[in-house]
Amino acid sequence: MSSISRAPSCCDDVPETGTLKVEDARQKILAEIEPITASEKLTLRNALGRVLAEDIISPISVPGHTNSAMDGYALAGISLPQGSDRIYNVIGKSLAGAPFNGSCDTGQCVRIMTGAVMPPGTDTVVMQEHVERLDPDSIRIDDRHHAGQNVRQAGEDIAAGGTVLHSSHTLTPADIGVLSSLGIGEVRVRRRPRVAFFSTGDELRSIGEPLAQGDVYDSNRYSLYGMLKRLSVELLDMGVVRDNAEDLRKAFSEAASMADVVITSGGVSVGEADYIKPILEETGEIHFWKIAMKPGRPLTHGRIGNSLFFGLPGNPVAVMVTFYQFVQPALEFLASSRIKQQLTMMASCSGNIRKRKGRYEFQRGILEQGANGILMVRKTGQQGSGVLMSMSLANCFILLDEDCEGVADGEMVRVQPFVTFV
Ligand code: AMP
Ligand code: MG
C-alpha cells in the first residue's frame, strides 16, 4: 500500500477513514442550529412562503351558513317521495348573496343556487338536472333522492375557535386562501434568515469581463442565487473574493456581521490557494470537512461568531449537490424549527450505473413516466463534478447510498425529484 497520504477531493473513488456519512453530517449540521424566533407582522400576500410565528385560531365558521352545493331546489328531506313521484310548489328563490326570506313547508320547495343559504325548513337539494319543470311555480321529482344530499353544512370546512394552522408552518397558496376565507388580513411570521454568499478564486471573472487563459466565469454565484431565491431567505450577494488571506478575512467578518448564514464556494481543498479552512479555523470554529459522498466531498461547515458557515466546494455540480443535501435543510430548519421531509421514490433504471461501496453518490438523472405509469430514470450522461450541464439536463438526483454497489439495467433505484409543489 502507498505511504502517500491523500487529502480528500471530490474526485476520490475510495472512501477514507475519518469521513462522515451523509446522514450523520446532516444531523450534525442540524444539531448546531438555533432556529430564528424574531417575528414581524405581514399582510397575507407578503406572508406567502413565510413561517407562521403564531397559531391561527379561526374567528368564524366556514362556511358561515349551511348552503347549497348545487343549482337546484331546496326542500325538506322528510318530504321526499318514496316509491312514486311528487309535485312541489316553488315558493321563491335563494341566491348566493340574496337568501330567501321565508320558510318552506312540506310540499314546497325553493329555487336555490350554489352557495346560497338553505332556507328554514329545508335540508336537502335536488339538482336542477334531476327535476321536471311543470310550470314556473311547480316541479316534479322522482324517488331517487335522499335527505341531506347536496348541502354543505355550516362549519364543515373550518369550525369557529378551532386551530387552523400551527405556529412554524410555512404558508402555501392554499393557506393564504384559507386565511382570507376567515377574513384574516395579517399574520405574524418569523423573520427570514439572512444569507450572505460569495465565490472565491483568482480565476473567476464576472459576466462582461474578458476571459484570459485559464479564467472561467463565476457560475456558482448564479446557481446559488437561484437555489436561495426559491427559499424564503434574504440574500446578500458579496461577489467574488480573491484567493488571498487578507481579502478572505475581511469578507468573512463582513459577511458574519450581516448574516445568519455565510456560504462560500471554492477554496476548501488543500491546494495552495485553498484558504477557507485555515481562515475559518482562525476567525471562527470548524466542525468537519470530509463527507463520504460524491460529488461534494470537501465540505467545510462551522461558525463565524453567531453565523453558520458553509464552505461549499468549487466545482459547480458539487456546489449544487451540497447545497440541496445540507444547506437547504439547514436553512429550512433555521427558518421554521421544522425538518422538511424530502420526498424520494423508486424508479426503474434505464442502463447500468457503476458504483463502489462506501460513499453516497448523487448522480444526476432524468425521471420520466412511461405510458404504463411506471417511473423510469436514466443518467444525464457525463457525471463529472464540473459538468454543470448534468444538473441542467436533470430533473432528479439518483440516490446511490453508501452500501450500493452499482445498479443494473431495469433494477429499481431511489430518486429524489427536484421539483415539488410548494
Ligand atoms: P477549488 O475548490 O477552488 O479548487 O475549485 C475547484 C474547481 O471549481 C476549479 O476548476 C474552479 O475553477 C472551479 N470553480 C471554483 N469556483 C467557481 C465558480 N464560482 N464558478 C465556476 N467554477 C468555479
Ligand atoms: Mg479555487
CSV table of C-alpha atoms and ligand atoms in Angstrom, one decimal:
chain,number,residue,atom,x,y,z
A,1,MET,CA,0.0,0.0,0.0
A,2,SER,CA,1.2,3.5,-0.8
A,3,SER,CA,2.6,5.6,2.1
A,4,ILE,CA,1.5,8.8,0.4
A,5,SER,CA,-1.4,10.1,2.4
A,6,ARG,CA,-4.3,11.5,0.4
A,7,ALA,CA,-6.4,14.6,1.2
A,8,PRO,CA,-10.0,14.4,0.1
A,9,SER,CA,-11.1,15.7,-3.2
A,10,CYS,CA,-14.4,15.5,-5.0
A,11,CYS,CA,-12.9,13.0,-7.5
A,12,ASP,CA,-12.0,10.4,-4.9
A,13,ASP,CA,-13.1,6.9,-5.6
A,14,VAL,CA,-12.2,5.2,-2.4
A,15,PRO,CA,-13.6,6.4,0.9
A,16,GLU,CA,-11.1,7.3,3.5
A,17,THR,CA,-11.3,6.7,7.2
A,18,GLY,CA,-12.5,9.8,9.2
A,19,THR,CA,-15.1,10.7,6.7
A,20,LEU,CA,-18.7,11.4,7.8
A,21,LYS,CA,-21.7,9.7,6.3
A,22,VAL,CA,-24.1,12.0,4.5
A,23,GLU,CA,-27.0,11.4,7.0
A,24,ASP,CA,-24.6,11.9,10.0
A,25,ALA,CA,-23.3,15.1,8.5
A,26,ARG,CA,-26.8,16.4,8.0
A,27,GLN,CA,-27.8,15.6,11.6
A,28,LYS,CA,-24.6,17.3,13.0
A,29,ILE,CA,-25.4,20.4,11.0
A,30,LEU,CA,-29.0,20.5,12.2
A,31,ALA,CA,-27.9,19.9,15.8
A,32,GLU,CA,-25.9,23.2,15.6
A,33,ILE,CA,-28.8,25.3,14.6
A,34,GLU,CA,-30.9,27.5,16.8
A,35,PRO,CA,-34.0,28.4,14.8
A,36,ILE,CA,-34.9,32.1,14.4
A,37,THR,CA,-37.7,33.3,16.8
A,38,ALA,CA,-37.9,37.0,16.0
A,39,SER,CA,-41.1,37.9,14.1
A,40,GLU,CA,-42.9,40.5,12.2
A,41,LYS,CA,-46.5,41.1,11.1
A,42,LEU,CA,-47.2,40.9,7.4
A,43,THR,CA,-50.2,41.2,5.1
A,44,LEU,CA,-51.4,38.0,3.6
A,45,ARG,CA,-49.9,38.3,0.2
A,46,ASN,CA,-46.5,39.2,1.6
A,47,ALA,CA,-46.7,36.3,4.0
A,48,LEU,CA,-46.7,33.7,1.2
A,49,GLY,CA,-43.8,31.3,1.8
A,50,ARG,CA,-43.1,32.7,5.2
A,51,VAL,CA,-43.2,30.8,8.5
A,52,LEU,CA,-46.0,31.4,11.0
A,53,ALA,CA,-44.9,32.7,14.4
A,54,GLU,CA,-48.4,32.1,15.9
A,55,ASP,CA,-51.2,29.6,15.9
A,56,ILE,CA,-54.1,30.8,13.8
A,57,ILE,CA,-57.4,30.3,15.6
A,58,SER,CA,-60.5,30.7,13.4
A,59,PRO,CA,-62.7,33.7,14.3
A,60,ILE,CA,-65.6,32.3,12.3
A,61,SER,CA,-67.0,29.1,10.9
A,62,VAL,CA,-66.5,28.3,7.2
A,63,PRO,CA,-69.0,28.0,5.6
A,64,GLY,CA,-70.7,30.5,7.8
A,65,HIS,CA,-74.1,29.2,6.8
A,66,THR,CA,-75.5,25.8,5.7
A,67,ASN,CA,-75.7,26.3,1.9
A,68,SER,CA,-76.4,24.5,-1.3
A,69,ALA,CA,-73.6,22.6,-3.2
A,70,MET,CA,-75.7,22.6,-6.4
A,71,ASP,CA,-78.0,24.7,-8.5
A,72,GLY,CA,-81.4,23.1,-7.9
A,73,TYR,CA,-84.3,23.1,-5.5
A,74,ALA,CA,-84.2,23.1,-1.7
A,75,LEU,CA,-86.8,21.2,0.3
A,76,ALA,CA,-87.3,19.2,3.4
A,77,GLY,CA,-85.7,15.7,3.3
A,78,ILE,CA,-88.7,14.1,5.1
A,79,SER,CA,-91.0,15.2,2.3
A,80,LEU,CA,-89.0,13.3,-0.4
A,81,PRO,CA,-91.2,10.8,-2.3
A,82,GLN,CA,-90.8,7.1,-1.8
A,83,GLY,CA,-91.9,4.7,-4.5
A,84,SER,CA,-93.6,7.4,-6.6
A,85,ASP,CA,-93.1,10.9,-7.9
A,86,ARG,CA,-94.1,14.1,-6.1
A,87,ILE,CA,-95.0,17.6,-7.2
A,88,TYR,CA,-93.7,20.6,-5.2
A,89,ASN,CA,-94.7,24.3,-5.2
A,90,VAL,CA,-91.8,26.6,-5.9
A,91,ILE,CA,-92.3,29.4,-3.4
A,92,GLY,CA,-89.3,31.6,-4.0
A,93,LYS,CA,-85.6,31.9,-4.8
A,94,SER,CA,-82.4,31.8,-2.7
A,95,LEU,CA,-79.3,33.1,-4.5
A,96,ALA,CA,-75.7,33.4,-3.3
A,97,GLY,CA,-75.7,36.8,-1.6
A,98,ALA,CA,-79.5,37.0,-1.7
A,99,PRO,CA,-81.2,34.5,0.7
A,100,PHE,CA,-84.9,33.6,0.7
A,101,ASN,CA,-86.7,35.4,3.4
A,102,GLY,CA,-89.3,32.9,4.4
A,103,SER,CA,-89.7,29.3,5.4
A,104,CYS,CA,-90.5,26.3,3.5
A,105,ASP,CA,-93.3,23.8,4.4
A,106,THR,CA,-93.7,20.2,3.3
A,107,GLY,CA,-94.8,20.1,-0.3
A,108,GLN,CA,-93.0,23.3,-1.0
A,109,CYS,CA,-89.5,24.0,-2.4
A,110,VAL,CA,-87.2,27.0,-3.0
A,111,ARG,CA,-85.2,27.5,-6.2
A,112,ILE,CA,-81.6,27.6,-5.0
A,113,MET,CA,-78.2,28.3,-6.5
A,114,THR,CA,-74.8,27.0,-5.5
A,115,GLY,CA,-73.5,28.8,-2.3
A,116,ALA,CA,-76.9,30.2,-1.4
A,117,VAL,CA,-78.2,29.9,2.2
A,118,MET,CA,-80.5,27.0,2.8
A,119,PRO,CA,-84.0,28.4,3.7
A,120,PRO,CA,-85.5,27.5,7.1
A,121,GLY,CA,-87.4,24.2,6.8
A,122,THR,CA,-85.1,22.8,4.1
A,123,ASP,CA,-82.1,20.4,4.5
A,124,THR,CA,-81.9,18.8,1.1
A,125,VAL,CA,-81.2,20.0,-2.5
A,126,VAL,CA,-82.3,18.2,-5.6
A,127,MET,CA,-80.1,19.3,-8.5
A,128,GLN,CA,-81.9,21.0,-11.4
A,129,GLU,CA,-81.0,18.3,-13.9
A,130,HIS,CA,-83.0,15.8,-11.9
A,131,VAL,CA,-86.2,17.8,-11.8
A,132,GLU,CA,-89.0,18.1,-14.3
A,133,ARG,CA,-90.3,21.7,-14.5
A,134,LEU,CA,-94.1,21.6,-15.0
A,135,ASP,CA,-94.6,25.4,-15.0
A,136,PRO,CA,-92.8,28.3,-13.4
A,137,ASP,CA,-94.3,27.5,-10.0
A,138,SER,CA,-94.1,23.8,-9.8
A,139,ILE,CA,-91.7,20.9,-10.3
A,140,ARG,CA,-91.9,17.1,-10.2
A,141,ILE,CA,-89.2,14.9,-8.7
A,142,ASP,CA,-88.9,11.1,-8.5
A,143,ASP,CA,-87.9,8.9,-5.7
A,144,ARG,CA,-84.2,8.6,-6.3
A,145,HIS,CA,-83.0,11.1,-3.7
A,146,HIS,CA,-82.0,11.1,-0.1
A,147,ALA,CA,-82.4,13.5,2.7
A,148,GLY,CA,-79.4,15.9,3.3
A,149,GLN,CA,-78.0,15.5,-0.2
A,150,ASN,CA,-76.1,18.3,-2.0
A,151,VAL,CA,-75.8,20.5,1.1
A,152,ARG,CA,-72.7,22.0,2.7
A,153,GLN,CA,-73.1,22.3,6.5
A,154,ALA,CA,-72.1,25.4,8.4
A,155,GLY,CA,-68.5,24.9,9.8
A,156,GLU,CA,-67.9,21.7,7.8
A,157,ASP,CA,-64.7,23.2,6.4
A,158,ILE,CA,-63.5,25.1,9.5
A,159,ALA,CA,-65.2,25.4,12.9
A,160,ALA,CA,-65.0,28.7,14.8
A,161,GLY,CA,-62.5,28.6,17.6
A,162,GLY,CA,-60.5,25.8,16.1
A,163,THR,CA,-56.8,25.9,15.3
A,164,VAL,CA,-56.5,26.2,11.6
A,165,LEU,CA,-52.7,26.5,11.2
A,166,HIS,CA,-50.0,25.9,13.7
A,167,SER,CA,-47.0,28.1,14.5
A,168,SER,CA,-43.9,27.3,12.5
A,169,HIS,CA,-46.0,26.1,9.5
A,170,THR,CA,-44.8,27.6,6.1
A,171,LEU,CA,-47.6,29.4,4.4
A,172,THR,CA,-48.6,27.9,1.0
A,173,PRO,CA,-51.0,29.3,-1.6
A,174,ALA,CA,-53.8,27.2,-0.1
A,175,ASP,CA,-53.0,28.6,3.4
A,176,ILE,CA,-53.3,32.2,2.3
A,177,GLY,CA,-56.6,31.2,0.6
A,178,VAL,CA,-57.8,29.6,3.9
A,179,LEU,CA,-56.7,32.7,5.9
A,180,SER,CA,-58.5,35.0,3.6
A,181,SER,CA,-61.7,32.9,3.9
A,182,LEU,CA,-61.5,33.6,7.6
A,183,GLY,CA,-61.2,37.3,7.0
A,184,ILE,CA,-57.7,37.4,8.4
A,185,GLY,CA,-55.6,40.0,6.6
A,186,GLU,CA,-52.4,40.0,8.6
A,187,VAL,CA,-50.3,37.3,10.3
A,188,ARG,CA,-47.3,37.2,12.5
A,189,VAL,CA,-44.4,35.4,10.8
A,190,ARG,CA,-40.8,34.7,11.7
A,191,ARG,CA,-38.0,36.9,10.4
A,192,ARG,CA,-36.4,35.4,7.3
A,193,PRO,CA,-32.8,34.1,7.6
A,194,ARG,CA,-30.2,36.5,6.1
A,195,VAL,CA,-27.8,34.7,3.9
A,196,ALA,CA,-24.5,36.2,2.6
A,197,PHE,CA,-22.7,34.4,-0.1
A,198,PHE,CA,-19.6,34.9,-2.2
A,199,SER,CA,-17.4,33.0,-4.6
A,200,THR,CA,-13.6,32.6,-4.1
A,201,GLY,CA,-11.0,32.1,-6.8
A,202,ASP,CA,-8.4,34.1,-8.7
A,203,GLU,CA,-9.5,32.5,-12.0
A,204,LEU,CA,-13.1,33.8,-11.6
A,205,ARG,CA,-14.4,36.5,-13.9
A,206,SER,CA,-17.8,38.3,-13.8
A,207,ILE,CA,-20.0,38.3,-16.9
A,208,GLY,CA,-18.9,41.1,-19.2
A,209,GLU,CA,-15.2,40.8,-18.3
A,210,PRO,CA,-12.9,39.2,-20.9
A,211,LEU,CA,-11.5,35.8,-20.1
A,212,ALA,CA,-7.8,35.4,-20.1
A,213,GLN,CA,-6.3,31.9,-20.5
A,214,GLY,CA,-7.4,29.7,-17.6
A,215,ASP,CA,-10.1,32.1,-16.4
A,216,VAL,CA,-13.7,31.0,-16.0
A,217,TYR,CA,-16.9,32.9,-15.5
A,218,ASP,CA,-18.2,32.7,-11.9
A,219,SER,CA,-21.2,30.4,-12.3
A,220,ASN,CA,-21.5,29.3,-8.7
A,221,ARG,CA,-22.9,32.6,-7.5
A,222,TYR,CA,-25.7,32.3,-10.1
A,223,SER,CA,-26.7,28.8,-9.2
A,224,LEU,CA,-26.5,29.7,-5.5
A,225,TYR,CA,-28.6,32.7,-6.2
A,226,GLY,CA,-31.2,30.6,-8.0
A,227,MET,CA,-31.3,28.0,-5.2
A,228,LEU,CA,-31.5,30.6,-2.5
A,229,LYS,CA,-34.1,32.6,-4.3
A,230,ARG,CA,-36.5,29.7,-4.2
A,231,LEU,CA,-36.3,29.6,-0.4
A,232,SER,CA,-37.7,32.3,1.9
A,233,VAL,CA,-34.4,34.0,2.8
A,234,GLU,CA,-32.9,37.4,2.4
A,235,LEU,CA,-29.9,37.4,0.1
A,236,LEU,CA,-26.7,39.3,0.3
A,237,ASP,CA,-24.6,38.7,-2.8
A,238,MET,CA,-21.0,39.7,-1.9
A,239,GLY,CA,-19.4,39.0,-5.3
A,240,VAL,CA,-16.1,37.3,-5.9
A,241,VAL,CA,-13.3,37.3,-3.3
A,242,ARG,CA,-9.8,36.6,-4.5
A,243,ASP,CA,-7.6,33.8,-3.1
A,244,ASN,CA,-5.7,35.8,-0.5
A,245,ALA,CA,-5.9,35.6,3.2
A,246,GLU,CA,-6.4,39.3,3.8
A,247,ASP,CA,-9.4,39.7,1.4
A,248,LEU,CA,-11.0,36.5,2.7
A,249,ARG,CA,-10.6,37.5,6.4
A,250,LYS,CA,-12.3,40.8,5.6
A,251,ALA,CA,-15.0,39.1,3.6
A,252,PHE,CA,-15.6,36.6,6.4
A,253,SER,CA,-16.0,39.2,9.1
A,254,GLU,CA,-18.2,41.5,7.0
A,255,ALA,CA,-20.5,38.6,6.0
A,256,ALA,CA,-20.7,37.3,9.5
A,257,SER,CA,-21.6,40.8,10.8
A,258,MET,CA,-24.6,41.0,8.5
A,259,ALA,CA,-25.9,37.5,8.0
A,260,ASP,CA,-27.2,34.4,9.9
A,261,VAL,CA,-25.6,32.1,7.3
A,262,VAL,CA,-22.5,32.6,5.3
A,263,ILE,CA,-22.0,30.5,2.2
A,264,THR,CA,-18.8,30.4,0.1
A,265,SER,CA,-17.8,28.3,-2.9
A,266,GLY,CA,-14.3,27.1,-3.8
A,267,GLY,CA,-11.0,27.0,-1.9
A,268,VAL,CA,-12.0,24.2,0.5
A,269,SER,CA,-9.5,21.6,-0.7
A,270,VAL,CA,-5.8,21.6,0.2
A,271,GLY,CA,-4.4,23.4,-2.9
A,272,GLU,CA,-2.0,26.2,-2.4
A,273,ALA,CA,-4.8,28.7,-3.0
A,274,ASP,CA,-7.3,27.0,-0.7
A,275,TYR,CA,-7.6,29.4,2.3
A,276,ILE,CA,-11.1,28.7,3.5
A,277,LYS,CA,-10.3,26.1,6.1
A,278,PRO,CA,-7.3,27.8,7.7
A,279,ILE,CA,-9.1,31.1,7.8
A,280,LEU,CA,-12.2,29.6,9.3
A,281,GLU,CA,-10.0,28.0,12.0
A,282,GLU,CA,-8.5,31.4,12.7
A,283,THR,CA,-11.7,33.5,12.7
A,284,GLY,CA,-14.3,31.0,13.8
A,285,GLU,CA,-14.9,27.4,14.5
A,286,ILE,CA,-14.7,24.5,12.2
A,287,HIS,CA,-16.7,21.3,12.7
A,288,PHE,CA,-15.7,18.9,9.9
A,289,TRP,CA,-14.8,18.9,6.3
A,290,LYS,CA,-14.9,15.4,4.9
A,291,ILE,CA,-18.0,13.6,3.8
A,292,ALA,CA,-18.3,10.2,2.2
A,293,MET,CA,-20.1,11.4,-0.8
A,294,LYS,CA,-19.7,12.2,-4.5
A,295,PRO,CA,-19.7,14.9,-5.6
A,296,GLY,CA,-19.1,17.3,-2.7
A,297,ARG,CA,-16.6,15.6,-0.6
A,298,PRO,CA,-14.6,18.5,0.7
A,299,LEU,CA,-17.3,20.5,2.5
A,300,THR,CA,-16.4,22.8,5.3
A,301,HIS,CA,-19.0,23.6,8.0
A,302,GLY,CA,-18.6,25.8,11.0
A,303,ARG,CA,-19.4,29.0,12.6
A,304,ILE,CA,-18.1,32.6,12.5
A,305,GLY,CA,-19.4,34.5,15.5
A,306,ASN,CA,-23.1,33.9,15.6
A,307,SER,CA,-23.3,33.0,11.9
A,308,LEU,CA,-23.4,29.5,10.5
A,309,PHE,CA,-20.8,28.9,7.8
A,310,PHE,CA,-20.9,26.6,4.8
A,311,GLY,CA,-17.7,26.4,2.7
A,312,LEU,CA,-19.0,24.6,-0.4
A,313,PRO,CA,-16.6,23.0,-2.9
A,314,GLY,CA,-15.7,25.0,-6.0
A,315,ASN,CA,-16.9,22.5,-8.6
A,316,PRO,CA,-20.2,23.7,-9.9
A,317,VAL,CA,-22.1,20.4,-9.5
A,318,ALA,CA,-20.7,19.8,-6.0
A,319,VAL,CA,-22.0,23.3,-5.1
A,320,MET,CA,-25.5,22.4,-6.1
A,321,VAL,CA,-25.4,18.9,-4.6
A,322,THR,CA,-24.1,20.0,-1.2
A,323,PHE,CA,-26.5,23.0,-1.2
A,324,TYR,CA,-29.5,20.7,-1.7
A,325,GLN,CA,-28.4,18.0,0.7
A,326,PHE,CA,-27.0,20.1,3.6
A,327,VAL,CA,-27.6,23.9,3.2
A,328,GLN,CA,-31.2,23.8,2.2
A,329,PRO,CA,-32.3,21.6,5.1
A,330,ALA,CA,-30.3,23.8,7.4
A,331,LEU,CA,-31.9,27.0,6.1
A,332,GLU,CA,-35.4,25.4,6.4
A,333,PHE,CA,-34.7,24.4,10.0
A,334,LEU,CA,-33.3,27.8,10.9
A,335,ALA,CA,-36.3,29.5,9.4
A,336,SER,CA,-39.0,27.2,10.8
A,337,SER,CA,-37.7,24.7,13.5
A,338,ARG,CA,-39.0,22.0,11.3
A,339,ILE,CA,-37.2,19.4,9.3
A,340,LYS,CA,-38.8,19.1,5.9
A,341,GLN,CA,-39.1,15.6,4.7
A,342,GLN,CA,-37.6,15.3,1.3
A,343,LEU,CA,-39.7,13.0,-0.9
A,344,THR,CA,-38.0,10.2,-2.7
A,345,MET,CA,-39.4,7.5,-4.9
A,346,MET,CA,-38.4,4.3,-6.7
A,347,ALA,CA,-37.9,4.2,-10.4
A,348,SER,CA,-36.7,1.7,-12.9
A,349,CYS,CA,-33.2,2.4,-14.0
A,350,SER,CA,-32.5,2.5,-17.7
A,351,GLY,CA,-28.9,1.5,-18.3
A,352,ASN,CA,-26.3,0.3,-15.9
A,353,ILE,CA,-24.7,2.5,-13.2
A,354,ARG,CA,-21.3,1.6,-11.9
A,355,LYS,CA,-20.5,2.5,-8.3
A,356,ARG,CA,-18.2,1.4,-5.5
A,357,LYS,CA,-19.4,0.7,-2.0
A,358,GLY,CA,-18.6,3.1,0.8
A,359,ARG,CA,-19.8,6.6,-0.2
A,360,TYR,CA,-23.0,8.2,-1.2
A,361,GLU,CA,-23.4,9.2,-4.8
A,362,PHE,CA,-25.8,11.8,-6.1
A,363,GLN,CA,-25.9,11.1,-9.8
A,364,ARG,CA,-28.0,13.4,-12.0
A,365,GLY,CA,-31.0,11.8,-13.6
A,366,ILE,CA,-33.9,12.3,-16.0
A,367,LEU,CA,-37.1,10.9,-14.5
A,368,GLU,CA,-39.9,10.1,-16.8
A,369,GLN,CA,-43.2,8.4,-16.5
A,370,GLY,CA,-43.7,5.7,-19.1
A,371,ALA,CA,-47.1,5.1,-20.9
A,372,ASN,CA,-47.8,2.3,-18.4
A,373,GLY,CA,-47.4,4.8,-15.5
A,374,ILE,CA,-44.1,3.3,-14.3
A,375,LEU,CA,-41.3,5.8,-13.4
A,376,MET,CA,-38.1,5.4,-15.4
A,377,VAL,CA,-34.8,7.1,-14.7
A,378,ARG,CA,-31.6,7.4,-16.7
A,379,LYS,CA,-28.3,9.3,-16.1
A,380,THR,CA,-27.8,12.6,-17.8
A,381,GLY,CA,-24.5,11.4,-19.3
A,382,GLN,CA,-21.2,12.8,-18.1
A,383,GLN,CA,-21.2,12.9,-14.3
A,384,GLY,CA,-18.1,14.9,-13.6
A,385,SER,CA,-18.4,17.4,-10.7
A,386,GLY,CA,-17.5,20.2,-13.0
A,387,VAL,CA,-20.1,19.3,-15.6
A,388,LEU,CA,-22.9,21.7,-14.7
A,389,MET,CA,-24.9,20.6,-17.8
A,390,SER,CA,-25.5,17.4,-15.9
A,391,MET,CA,-27.6,19.4,-13.4
A,392,SER,CA,-29.2,21.5,-16.1
A,393,LEU,CA,-30.4,18.4,-18.0
A,394,ALA,CA,-31.5,16.6,-14.9
A,395,ASN,CA,-34.8,16.7,-13.0
A,396,CYS,CA,-33.8,14.4,-10.2
A,397,PHE,CA,-30.9,13.0,-8.2
A,398,ILE,CA,-30.3,9.3,-8.5
A,399,LEU,CA,-29.6,8.3,-4.9
A,400,LEU,CA,-26.9,5.7,-4.6
A,401,ASP,CA,-26.3,5.2,-0.9
A,402,GLU,CA,-23.1,4.0,0.9
A,403,ASP,CA,-24.0,0.3,0.5
A,404,CYS,CA,-24.9,0.4,-3.1
A,405,GLU,CA,-22.5,-1.4,-5.4
A,406,GLY,CA,-24.0,-0.3,-8.8
A,407,VAL,CA,-27.3,-0.6,-10.5
A,408,ALA,CA,-28.2,-2.9,-13.3
A,409,ASP,CA,-30.4,-2.0,-16.3
A,410,GLY,CA,-34.0,-2.4,-15.2
A,411,GLU,CA,-33.3,-2.5,-11.5
A,412,MET,CA,-35.3,-0.2,-9.2
A,413,VAL,CA,-33.4,2.7,-7.8
A,414,ARG,CA,-34.3,5.5,-5.4
A,415,VAL,CA,-34.6,9.0,-6.9
A,416,GLN,CA,-35.2,12.5,-5.4
A,417,PRO,CA,-37.1,14.7,-7.8
A,418,PHE,CA,-36.0,18.4,-8.0
A,419,VAL,CA,-39.5,19.9,-8.4
A,420,THR,CA,-42.4,19.5,-6.0
A,421,PHE,CA,-45.4,21.7,-5.3
A,422,VAL,CA,-44.8,24.4,-2.7
B,1,AMP,P1,-11.5,25.0,-5.9
B,1,AMP,O1,-12.3,24.2,-5.0
B,1,AMP,O2,-11.4,26.4,-5.6
B,1,AMP,O3,-10.2,24.3,-6.2
B,1,AMP,O4,-12.2,24.9,-7.3
B,1,AMP,C1,-12.5,23.7,-8.0
B,1,AMP,C2,-12.9,23.9,-9.4
B,1,AMP,O5,-14.1,24.6,-9.4
B,1,AMP,C3,-11.9,24.7,-10.2
B,1,AMP,O6,-11.9,24.2,-11.5
B,1,AMP,C4,-12.5,26.1,-10.2
B,1,AMP,O7,-12.1,26.9,-11.3
B,1,AMP,C5,-14.0,25.8,-10.2
B,1,AMP,N1,-14.7,26.9,-9.6
B,1,AMP,C6,-14.5,27.4,-8.4
B,1,AMP,N2,-15.3,28.4,-8.1
B,1,AMP,C7,-16.1,28.5,-9.2
B,1,AMP,C8,-17.2,29.4,-9.6
B,1,AMP,N3,-17.6,30.4,-8.7
B,1,AMP,N4,-17.7,29.3,-10.8
B,1,AMP,C9,-17.3,28.3,-11.6
B,1,AMP,N5,-16.3,27.5,-11.4
B,1,AMP,C10,-15.7,27.6,-10.2
B,2,MG,MG,-10.2,27.9,-6.0
